[in-house]
């Protein structure tokens, strides 16, 4: 299968801010592609440039192998977008909103009706068809926003942080829905600064920061790129500098932090690290509380590559 | 696709109840207020005063003189007070506002007026009427002199002059003038709705506009659909206001189809104005509304919304401004309808309004098109 999207050396400047700095990206058809980066890293800018909503200073953008321009109507027919900000008419009901946007793509009345019903069912708003957007809760409104973006059954769908300010229940429903769309054949581009979500659904992940591509790969590939393989946290009181120095000498341990009665140990490689650490405390007769071992997260990947936390 | 867009342009318009109500309330509330303020004066049958004119006789013209005599006969229907003078005297009298017009009888009948008042217009109408009928009158004078008096009397009595006499009631002039200005203002206020509608079409102004920019259709389709819906709505609102004003007793004359024409073209220019302001991508929504309010208020003021006489003054100093000020054109069209017998001036004004609308729309489209590409 070919590439759904190809972006080469994209440069975008907002006056003095360099939002995208020679940014490149390839999305294969059928993928769920995650664009992960902290606030202001350029995710939305990337998407808006790809969609020709923004002009850019340099670079090349192709969708399904064809150059994307503001009047590439044939390409636009196959694209669906769920934007970061809810974009619906306040004056129109749930049904009318979906019908309006679907009608911009589908002229056949019967087909349109079918698609609209399906989209509403897909996001679970059947009981709210006659509701005005202002009567919907935040989560339901997001779902309406999604229905408006996908009703015309596009082959390529962009989701720009569709779960911001959504409760966990609605969030899961949205994520399941996205997986469902992918199963039905749509290529997905998903942006978020929530690494858990990206890890959960994306088959390929690009981490970006400051308008640049930081790393790309599957989540396993990304995690292999870094030194950290395990983070062990121990609740423990009154550790001395001596103790900490000794913990650092345990095999595979490469970093130790102690603050607020919590010890954080980073390990690189090796098995049974947690056992060795617990042993240390037992041998030294130190009482410990909760112990927790964690596989590296994308946050660790981001932290190691950029030196910054993904989330502030 | 077009009908789909048009359908939803109407639906969103009709469902925006706040905007709907305000658009309607504005002219009606302002009109009612004016009416109450002027009501008492309006009730009084203010006396019509005859129009003083200077006549400079350089050449005999029996028929014309006969008509002047008929019109200045001292009875209930007296229209003119005729003063025969030398040219210099006449000029002085006009400057001193002792007379409203100078009628110069030479080869032709020439007219000089000082200002564009109702009275001057009336004299102008009389002269024009006479000129139109001149050949008939001369023929009758030659062939059936016995009928001449009757014909001239008829001419002088003709309905037009009576209407003049009625509408020339000073206080009513002033009030009707305010209502013309209210319509002008109300048409221009259509620009607000247009700013909002156009904002919802622009990808760099609203998320909604962004989503619509992604649709696989030309922007022109949505613009035209929105424009048609706004015009229809705005015109209907104005017609409702007109009906209301007539119902409470304001006299606009009886050329209703032409008046609806004014309201239509007036709405067009108001909305086109809103569209072009809305298309300037660099401005915030508030700034845009601010521009619309202030421009509307100022140019409606120049068309006599707050005080009578501003328009006349501009007419003296820089008439071109009145030809280009949409508010002045709107109120002048009402005035022209009720004062002139022919529709020339009315159609002239409509043509200017129409042309301005088309120009504004074309420029807006070019600006919006460019916005698609421009950086935000
Ligand atoms: N319209 C604009 N004018 C000027 N600067 C902008 C504009 N939009 C974005 N930027 C800047 O460009 C950079 C990238 O912004 P962008 O919105 O693409 O980030 P993002 O990754 O989508 O962030 P978020 O997670 O908050 O949505 C930021 O520094 C931002 O301040
Ligand atoms: Mg964003």
XYZ file of C-alpha atoms in Angstrom, chain A residues 12 48 53-55 70 73 76-77 81 83 87-89 91-92 96 99-101 103-105 107 112 145 148-149, chain B residues 1 4-5 7-8 11-12 15-16 196 200 207-208 210-219 372-376:
56
model
C 6.124 27.362 8.783
C -3.471 22.748 9.197
C -5.745 25.738 5.767
C -2.490 27.527 6.341
C 0.057 28.672 3.867
C -6.656 24.758 -1.210
C -11.526 19.275 -4.186
C -10.753 16.909 0.016
C -13.647 14.553 -0.673
C -11.198 16.273 10.098
C -10.572 19.588 15.015
C -16.785 23.374 15.095
C -20.551 23.126 14.879
C -23.433 25.539 14.340
C -28.270 27.267 15.886
C -28.581 23.782 14.435
C -28.979 19.170 11.312
C -26.642 16.627 7.884
C -25.155 19.990 6.920
C -21.564 18.811 6.918
C -24.330 17.317 2.636
C -21.247 19.268 1.633
C -19.745 15.977 0.453
C -25.327 15.018 -2.918
C -26.734 11.204 2.761
C -17.821 17.262 16.611
C -19.609 16.047 11.777
C -16.073 15.233 10.704
C -24.666 21.577 -3.222
C -28.034 22.460 0.365
C -25.974 25.496 1.370
C -31.234 25.733 2.744
C -28.924 25.794 5.723
C -32.227 27.672 8.607
C -29.305 29.078 10.584
C -32.948 29.880 14.148
C -30.747 32.671 15.386
C -20.862 37.062 11.862
C -18.255 31.520 10.063
C -13.328 26.712 13.821
C -16.594 26.453 11.955
C -12.143 26.071 9.137
C -14.319 23.025 8.819
C -16.245 24.601 5.960
C -12.991 25.484 4.208
C -12.234 21.774 4.142
C -15.325 20.923 2.161
C -14.780 19.983 -1.462
C -16.633 23.004 -2.864
C -15.787 26.500 -3.980
C -16.171 29.172 -1.363
C -7.334 30.777 2.052
C -3.702 30.945 1.187
C -2.533 33.647 3.516
C -0.884 32.827 6.769
C -3.011 33.408 9.788
